[in-house]
PDB file of C-alpha atoms in Angstrom:
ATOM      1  CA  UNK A 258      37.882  55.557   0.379  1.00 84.00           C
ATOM      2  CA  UNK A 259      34.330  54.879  -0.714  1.00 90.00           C
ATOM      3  CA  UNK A 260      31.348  57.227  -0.585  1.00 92.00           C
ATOM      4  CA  UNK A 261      27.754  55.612  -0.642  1.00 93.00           C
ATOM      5  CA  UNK A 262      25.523  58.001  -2.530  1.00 93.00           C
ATOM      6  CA  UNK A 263      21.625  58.407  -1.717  1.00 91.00           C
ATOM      7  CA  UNK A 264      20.971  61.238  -4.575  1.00 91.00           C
ATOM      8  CA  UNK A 265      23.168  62.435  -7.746  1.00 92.00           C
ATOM      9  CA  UNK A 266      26.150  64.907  -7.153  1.00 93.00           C
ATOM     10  CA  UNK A 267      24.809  67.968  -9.403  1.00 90.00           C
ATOM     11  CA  UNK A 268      27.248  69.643 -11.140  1.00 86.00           C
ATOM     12  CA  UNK A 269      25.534  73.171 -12.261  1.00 85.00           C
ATOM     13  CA  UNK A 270      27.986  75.841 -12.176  1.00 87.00           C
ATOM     14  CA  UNK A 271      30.328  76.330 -15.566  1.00 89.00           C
ATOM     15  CA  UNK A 272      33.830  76.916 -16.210  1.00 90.00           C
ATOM     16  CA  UNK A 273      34.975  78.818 -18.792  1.00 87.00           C
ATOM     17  CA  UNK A 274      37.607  79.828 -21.464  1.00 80.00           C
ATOM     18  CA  UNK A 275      38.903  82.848 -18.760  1.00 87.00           C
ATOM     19  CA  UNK A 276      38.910  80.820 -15.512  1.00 87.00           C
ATOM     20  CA  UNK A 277      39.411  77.148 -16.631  1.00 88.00           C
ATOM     21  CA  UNK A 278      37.067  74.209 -15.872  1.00 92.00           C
ATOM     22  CA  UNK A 279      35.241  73.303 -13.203  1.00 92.00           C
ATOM     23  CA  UNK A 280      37.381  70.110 -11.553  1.00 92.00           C
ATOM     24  CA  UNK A 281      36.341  67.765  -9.245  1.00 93.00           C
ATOM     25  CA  UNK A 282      39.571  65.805  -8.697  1.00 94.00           C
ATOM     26  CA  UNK A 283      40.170  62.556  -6.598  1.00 95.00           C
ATOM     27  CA  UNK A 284      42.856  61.732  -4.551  1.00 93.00           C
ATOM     28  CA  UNK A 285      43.365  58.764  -1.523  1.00 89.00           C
ATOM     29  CA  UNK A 286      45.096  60.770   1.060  1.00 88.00           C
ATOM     30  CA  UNK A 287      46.744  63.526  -0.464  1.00 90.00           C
ATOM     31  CA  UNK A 288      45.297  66.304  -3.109  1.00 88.00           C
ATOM     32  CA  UNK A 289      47.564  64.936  -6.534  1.00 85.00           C
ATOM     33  CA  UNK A 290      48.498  61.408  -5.482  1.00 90.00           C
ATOM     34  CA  UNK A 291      46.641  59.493  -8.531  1.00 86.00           C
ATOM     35  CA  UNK A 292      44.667  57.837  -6.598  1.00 92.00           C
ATOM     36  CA  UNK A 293      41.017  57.090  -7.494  1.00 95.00           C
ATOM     37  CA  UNK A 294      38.081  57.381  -4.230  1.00 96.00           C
ATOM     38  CA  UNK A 295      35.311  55.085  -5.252  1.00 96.00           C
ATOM     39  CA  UNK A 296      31.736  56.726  -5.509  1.00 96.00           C
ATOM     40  CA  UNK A 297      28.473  54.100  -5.537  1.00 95.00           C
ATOM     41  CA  UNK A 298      24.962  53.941  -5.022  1.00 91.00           C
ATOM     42  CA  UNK A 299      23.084  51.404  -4.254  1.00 85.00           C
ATOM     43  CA  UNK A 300      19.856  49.939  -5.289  1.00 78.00           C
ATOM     44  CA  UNK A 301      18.422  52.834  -7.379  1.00 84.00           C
ATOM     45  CA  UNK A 302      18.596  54.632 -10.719  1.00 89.00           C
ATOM     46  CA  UNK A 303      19.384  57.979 -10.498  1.00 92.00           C
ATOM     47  CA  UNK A 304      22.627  59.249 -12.467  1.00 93.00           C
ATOM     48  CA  UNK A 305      26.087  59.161 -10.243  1.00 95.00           C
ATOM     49  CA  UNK A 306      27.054  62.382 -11.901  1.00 93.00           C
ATOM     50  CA  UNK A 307      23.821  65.147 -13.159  1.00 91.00           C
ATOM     51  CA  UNK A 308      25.157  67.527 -15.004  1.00 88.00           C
ATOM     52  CA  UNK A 309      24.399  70.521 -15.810  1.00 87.00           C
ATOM     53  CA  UNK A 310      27.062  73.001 -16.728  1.00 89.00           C
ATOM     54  CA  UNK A 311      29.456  73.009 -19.799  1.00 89.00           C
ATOM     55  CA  UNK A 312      33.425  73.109 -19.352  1.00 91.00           C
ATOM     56  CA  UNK A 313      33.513  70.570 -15.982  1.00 92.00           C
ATOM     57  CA  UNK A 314      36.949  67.836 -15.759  1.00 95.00           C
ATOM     58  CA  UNK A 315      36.044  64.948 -13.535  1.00 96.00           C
ATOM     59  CA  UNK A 316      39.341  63.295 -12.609  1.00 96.00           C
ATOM     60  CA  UNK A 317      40.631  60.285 -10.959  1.00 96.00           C
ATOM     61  CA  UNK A 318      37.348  58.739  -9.773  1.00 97.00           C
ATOM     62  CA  UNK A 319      35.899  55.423  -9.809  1.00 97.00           C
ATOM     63  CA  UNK A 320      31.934  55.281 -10.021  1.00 97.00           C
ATOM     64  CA  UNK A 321      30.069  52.079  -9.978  1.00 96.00           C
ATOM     65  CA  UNK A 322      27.010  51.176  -9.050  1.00 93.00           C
ATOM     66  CA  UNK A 323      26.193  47.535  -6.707  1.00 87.00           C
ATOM     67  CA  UNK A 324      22.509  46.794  -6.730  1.00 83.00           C
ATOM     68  CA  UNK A 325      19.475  45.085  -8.673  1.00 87.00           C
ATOM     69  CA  UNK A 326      18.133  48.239  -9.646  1.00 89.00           C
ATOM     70  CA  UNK A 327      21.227  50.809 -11.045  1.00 93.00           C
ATOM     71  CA  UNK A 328      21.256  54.152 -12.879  1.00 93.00           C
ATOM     72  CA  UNK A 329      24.258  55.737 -15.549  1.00 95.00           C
ATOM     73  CA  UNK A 330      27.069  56.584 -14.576  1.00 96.00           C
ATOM     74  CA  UNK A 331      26.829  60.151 -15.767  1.00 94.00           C
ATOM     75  CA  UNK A 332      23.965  62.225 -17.098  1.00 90.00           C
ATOM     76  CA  UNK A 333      23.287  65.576 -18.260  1.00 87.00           C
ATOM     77  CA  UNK A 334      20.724  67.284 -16.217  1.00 80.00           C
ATOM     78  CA  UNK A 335      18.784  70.349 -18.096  1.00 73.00           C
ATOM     79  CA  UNK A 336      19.858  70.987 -21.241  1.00 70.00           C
ATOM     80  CA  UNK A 337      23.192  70.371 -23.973  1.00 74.00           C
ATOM     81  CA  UNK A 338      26.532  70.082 -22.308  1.00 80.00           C
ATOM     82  CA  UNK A 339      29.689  70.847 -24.051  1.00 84.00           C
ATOM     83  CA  UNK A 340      33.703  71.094 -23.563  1.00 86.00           C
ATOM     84  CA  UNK A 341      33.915  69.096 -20.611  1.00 90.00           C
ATOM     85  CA  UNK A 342      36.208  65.877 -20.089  1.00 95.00           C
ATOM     86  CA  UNK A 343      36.640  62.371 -17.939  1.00 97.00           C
ATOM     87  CA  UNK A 344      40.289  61.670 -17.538  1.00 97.00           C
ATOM     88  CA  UNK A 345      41.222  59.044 -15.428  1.00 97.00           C
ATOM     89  CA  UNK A 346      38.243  57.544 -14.497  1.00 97.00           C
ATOM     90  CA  UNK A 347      36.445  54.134 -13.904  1.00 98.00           C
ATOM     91  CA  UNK A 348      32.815  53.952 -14.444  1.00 98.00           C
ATOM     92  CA  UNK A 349      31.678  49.693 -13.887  1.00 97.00           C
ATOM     93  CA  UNK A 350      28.297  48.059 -13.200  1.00 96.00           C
ATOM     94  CA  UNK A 351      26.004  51.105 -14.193  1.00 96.00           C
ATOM     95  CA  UNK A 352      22.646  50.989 -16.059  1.00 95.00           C
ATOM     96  CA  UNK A 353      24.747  53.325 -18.784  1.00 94.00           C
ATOM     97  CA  UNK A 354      28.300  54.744 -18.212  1.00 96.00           C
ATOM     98  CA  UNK A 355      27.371  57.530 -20.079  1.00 93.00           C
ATOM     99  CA  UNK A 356      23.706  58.154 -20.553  1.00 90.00           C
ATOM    100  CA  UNK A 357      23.604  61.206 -23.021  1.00 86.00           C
ATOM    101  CA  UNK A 358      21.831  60.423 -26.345  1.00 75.00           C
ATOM    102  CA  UNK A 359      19.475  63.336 -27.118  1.00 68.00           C
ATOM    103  CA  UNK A 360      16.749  61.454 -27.871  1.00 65.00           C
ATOM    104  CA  UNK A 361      15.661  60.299 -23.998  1.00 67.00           C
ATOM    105  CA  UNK A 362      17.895  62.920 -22.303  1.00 69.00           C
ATOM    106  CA  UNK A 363      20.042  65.764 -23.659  1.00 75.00           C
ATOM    107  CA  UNK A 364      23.397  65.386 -24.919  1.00 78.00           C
ATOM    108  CA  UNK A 365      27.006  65.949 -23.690  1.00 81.00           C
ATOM    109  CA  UNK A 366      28.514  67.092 -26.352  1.00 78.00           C
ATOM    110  CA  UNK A 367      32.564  67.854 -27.541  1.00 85.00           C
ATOM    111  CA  UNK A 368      33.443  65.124 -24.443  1.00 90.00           C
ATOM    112  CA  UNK A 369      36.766  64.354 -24.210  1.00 94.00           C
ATOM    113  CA  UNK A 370      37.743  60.858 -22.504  1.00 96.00           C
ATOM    114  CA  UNK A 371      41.207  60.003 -21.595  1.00 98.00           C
ATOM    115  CA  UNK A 372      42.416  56.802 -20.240  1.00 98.00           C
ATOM    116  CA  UNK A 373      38.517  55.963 -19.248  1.00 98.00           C
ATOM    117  CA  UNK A 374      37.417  52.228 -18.223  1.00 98.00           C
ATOM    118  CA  UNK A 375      34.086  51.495 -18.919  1.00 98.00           C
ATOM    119  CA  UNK A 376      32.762  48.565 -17.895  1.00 98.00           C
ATOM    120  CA  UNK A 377      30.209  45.841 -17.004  1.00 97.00           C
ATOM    121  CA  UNK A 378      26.911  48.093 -17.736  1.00 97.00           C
ATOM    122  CA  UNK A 379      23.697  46.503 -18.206  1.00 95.00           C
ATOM    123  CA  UNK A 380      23.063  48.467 -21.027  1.00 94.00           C
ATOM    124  CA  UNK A 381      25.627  50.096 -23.327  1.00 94.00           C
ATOM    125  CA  UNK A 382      28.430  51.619 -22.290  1.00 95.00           C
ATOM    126  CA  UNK A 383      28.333  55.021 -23.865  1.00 93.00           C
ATOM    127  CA  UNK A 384      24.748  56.085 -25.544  1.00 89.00           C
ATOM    128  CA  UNK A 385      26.321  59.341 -26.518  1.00 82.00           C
ATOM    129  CA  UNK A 386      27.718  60.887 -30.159  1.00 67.00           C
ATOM    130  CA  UNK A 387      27.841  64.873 -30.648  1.00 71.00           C
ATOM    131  CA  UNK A 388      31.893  65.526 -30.775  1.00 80.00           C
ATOM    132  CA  UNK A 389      32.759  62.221 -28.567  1.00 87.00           C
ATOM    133  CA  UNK A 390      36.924  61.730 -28.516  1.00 92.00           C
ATOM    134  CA  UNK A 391      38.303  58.764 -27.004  1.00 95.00           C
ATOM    135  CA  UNK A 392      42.121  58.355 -26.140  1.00 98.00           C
ATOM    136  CA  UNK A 393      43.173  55.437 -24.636  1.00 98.00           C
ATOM    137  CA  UNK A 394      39.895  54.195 -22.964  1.00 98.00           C
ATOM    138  CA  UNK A 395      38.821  50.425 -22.404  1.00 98.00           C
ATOM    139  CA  UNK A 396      34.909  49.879 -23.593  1.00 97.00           C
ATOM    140  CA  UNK A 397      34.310  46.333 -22.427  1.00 97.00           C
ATOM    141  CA  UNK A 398      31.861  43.464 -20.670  1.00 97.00           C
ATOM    142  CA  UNK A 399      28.894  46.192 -21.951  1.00 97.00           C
ATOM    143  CA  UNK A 400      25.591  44.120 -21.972  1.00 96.00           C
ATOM    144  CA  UNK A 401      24.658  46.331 -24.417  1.00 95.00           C
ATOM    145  CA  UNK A 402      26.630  48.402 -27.218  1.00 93.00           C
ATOM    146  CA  UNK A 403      30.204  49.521 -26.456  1.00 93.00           C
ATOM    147  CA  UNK A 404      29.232  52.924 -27.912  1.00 90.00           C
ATOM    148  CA  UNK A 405      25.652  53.615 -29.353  1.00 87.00           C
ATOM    149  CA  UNK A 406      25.172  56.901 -31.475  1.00 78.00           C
ATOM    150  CA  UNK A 407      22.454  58.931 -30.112  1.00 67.00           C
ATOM    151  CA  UNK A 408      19.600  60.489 -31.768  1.00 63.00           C
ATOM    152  CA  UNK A 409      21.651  64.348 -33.136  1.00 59.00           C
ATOM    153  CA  UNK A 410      21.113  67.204 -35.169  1.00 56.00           C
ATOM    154  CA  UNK A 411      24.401  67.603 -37.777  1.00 54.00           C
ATOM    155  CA  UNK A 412      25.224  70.998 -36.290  1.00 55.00           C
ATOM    156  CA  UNK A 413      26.395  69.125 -33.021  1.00 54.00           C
ATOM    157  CA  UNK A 414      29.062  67.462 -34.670  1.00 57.00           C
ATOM    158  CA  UNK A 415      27.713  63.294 -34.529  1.00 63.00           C
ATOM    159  CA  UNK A 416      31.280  61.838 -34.380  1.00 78.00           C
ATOM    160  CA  UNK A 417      33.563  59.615 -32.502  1.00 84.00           C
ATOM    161  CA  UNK A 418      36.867  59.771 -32.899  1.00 89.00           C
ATOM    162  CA  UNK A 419      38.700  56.734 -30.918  1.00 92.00           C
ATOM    163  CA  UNK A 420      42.756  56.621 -30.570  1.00 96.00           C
ATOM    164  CA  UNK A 421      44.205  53.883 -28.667  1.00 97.00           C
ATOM    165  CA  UNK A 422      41.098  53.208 -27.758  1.00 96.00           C
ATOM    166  CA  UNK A 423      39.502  48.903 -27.489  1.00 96.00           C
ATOM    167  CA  UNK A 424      36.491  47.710 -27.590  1.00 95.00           C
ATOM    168  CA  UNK A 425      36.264  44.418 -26.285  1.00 96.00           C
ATOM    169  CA  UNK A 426      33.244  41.491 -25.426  1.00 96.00           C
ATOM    170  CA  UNK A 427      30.060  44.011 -25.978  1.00 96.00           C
ATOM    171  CA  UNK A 428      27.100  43.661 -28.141  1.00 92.00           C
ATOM    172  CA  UNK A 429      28.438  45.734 -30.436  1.00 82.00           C
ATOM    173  CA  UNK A 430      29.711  49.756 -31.664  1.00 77.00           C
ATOM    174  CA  UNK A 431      26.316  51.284 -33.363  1.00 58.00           C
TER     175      UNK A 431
END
């Protein structure tokens, strides 16, 4: 299905090493079936996804956003993010897919992205750095960058590591 979004689903609560992460998982019509719900917003700029906890696994979701004015995919909300992970995912006609490069906002850092399609932003695709892997992700039709390195201290590990990973038809990797 799709789910029209008015305000940013906040993610504040934290997994951990003891319990696991946090998951919000998608499914069509039963809980496991691979298949991706679509989650938009229309005509405004606020993130899709806020947030603010460390060790969260979003999975099997496609967010996109459909009017003039659009926000980034995902954000974090209140302060440095780490250990989480995007598997599965879709993120296409945001302002940013992934909006997290210190300097404007704080940073998600130690993200892990598996088999993640970014797409058809109107800025870069990922503005992010701090411990970013990639594995078998599709960067492409960014306006902007494909990835942009963000604005880090050294002590939060300013790398990308890509495997299997393209980048294809953006501005450019900076």
């Amino acid at each position: 299905g799709t789910y029209t979004l008015t305000t940013s689903i906040g993610m504040g609560t934290s997994g951990d090493v003891t319990s696991g992460p946090i998951r919000v998982r998608g499914y069509t019509t039963t809980i496991g079936d691979g298949g991706r719900p679509t989650i938009t917003a229309n005509n405004d700029t606020f993130p899709i996804f806020s947030l603010s906890a460390d060790v969260v696994t979003l999975e099997s979701l496609n967010l996109t956003y459909t009017g003039a004015s659009r926000g980034p995919g995902l954000r974090p909300g209140t302060a440095k993010q780490s250990g989480s992970a995007l598997l599965d995912m879709s993120i296409t006609g945001c302002s940013l897919g992934i909006d997290s490069d210190w300097s404007t906002y704080y940073a998600l850092y130690q993200l892990m992205m598996v088999n993640v399609e970014i797409a058809s932003c109107t800025s870069h695709g990922i503005s992010a750095g701090a411990g970013l892997w990639l594995i078998d992700c599709y960067i492409h039709d960014n306006a902007g960058d494909g990835w942009r390195h963000g604005q880090y201290n050294a002590a939060y590990f300013c790398d990308l590591t890509a495997v299997r990973t393209v980048f294809s038809n953006n501005a450019g990797i900076q």
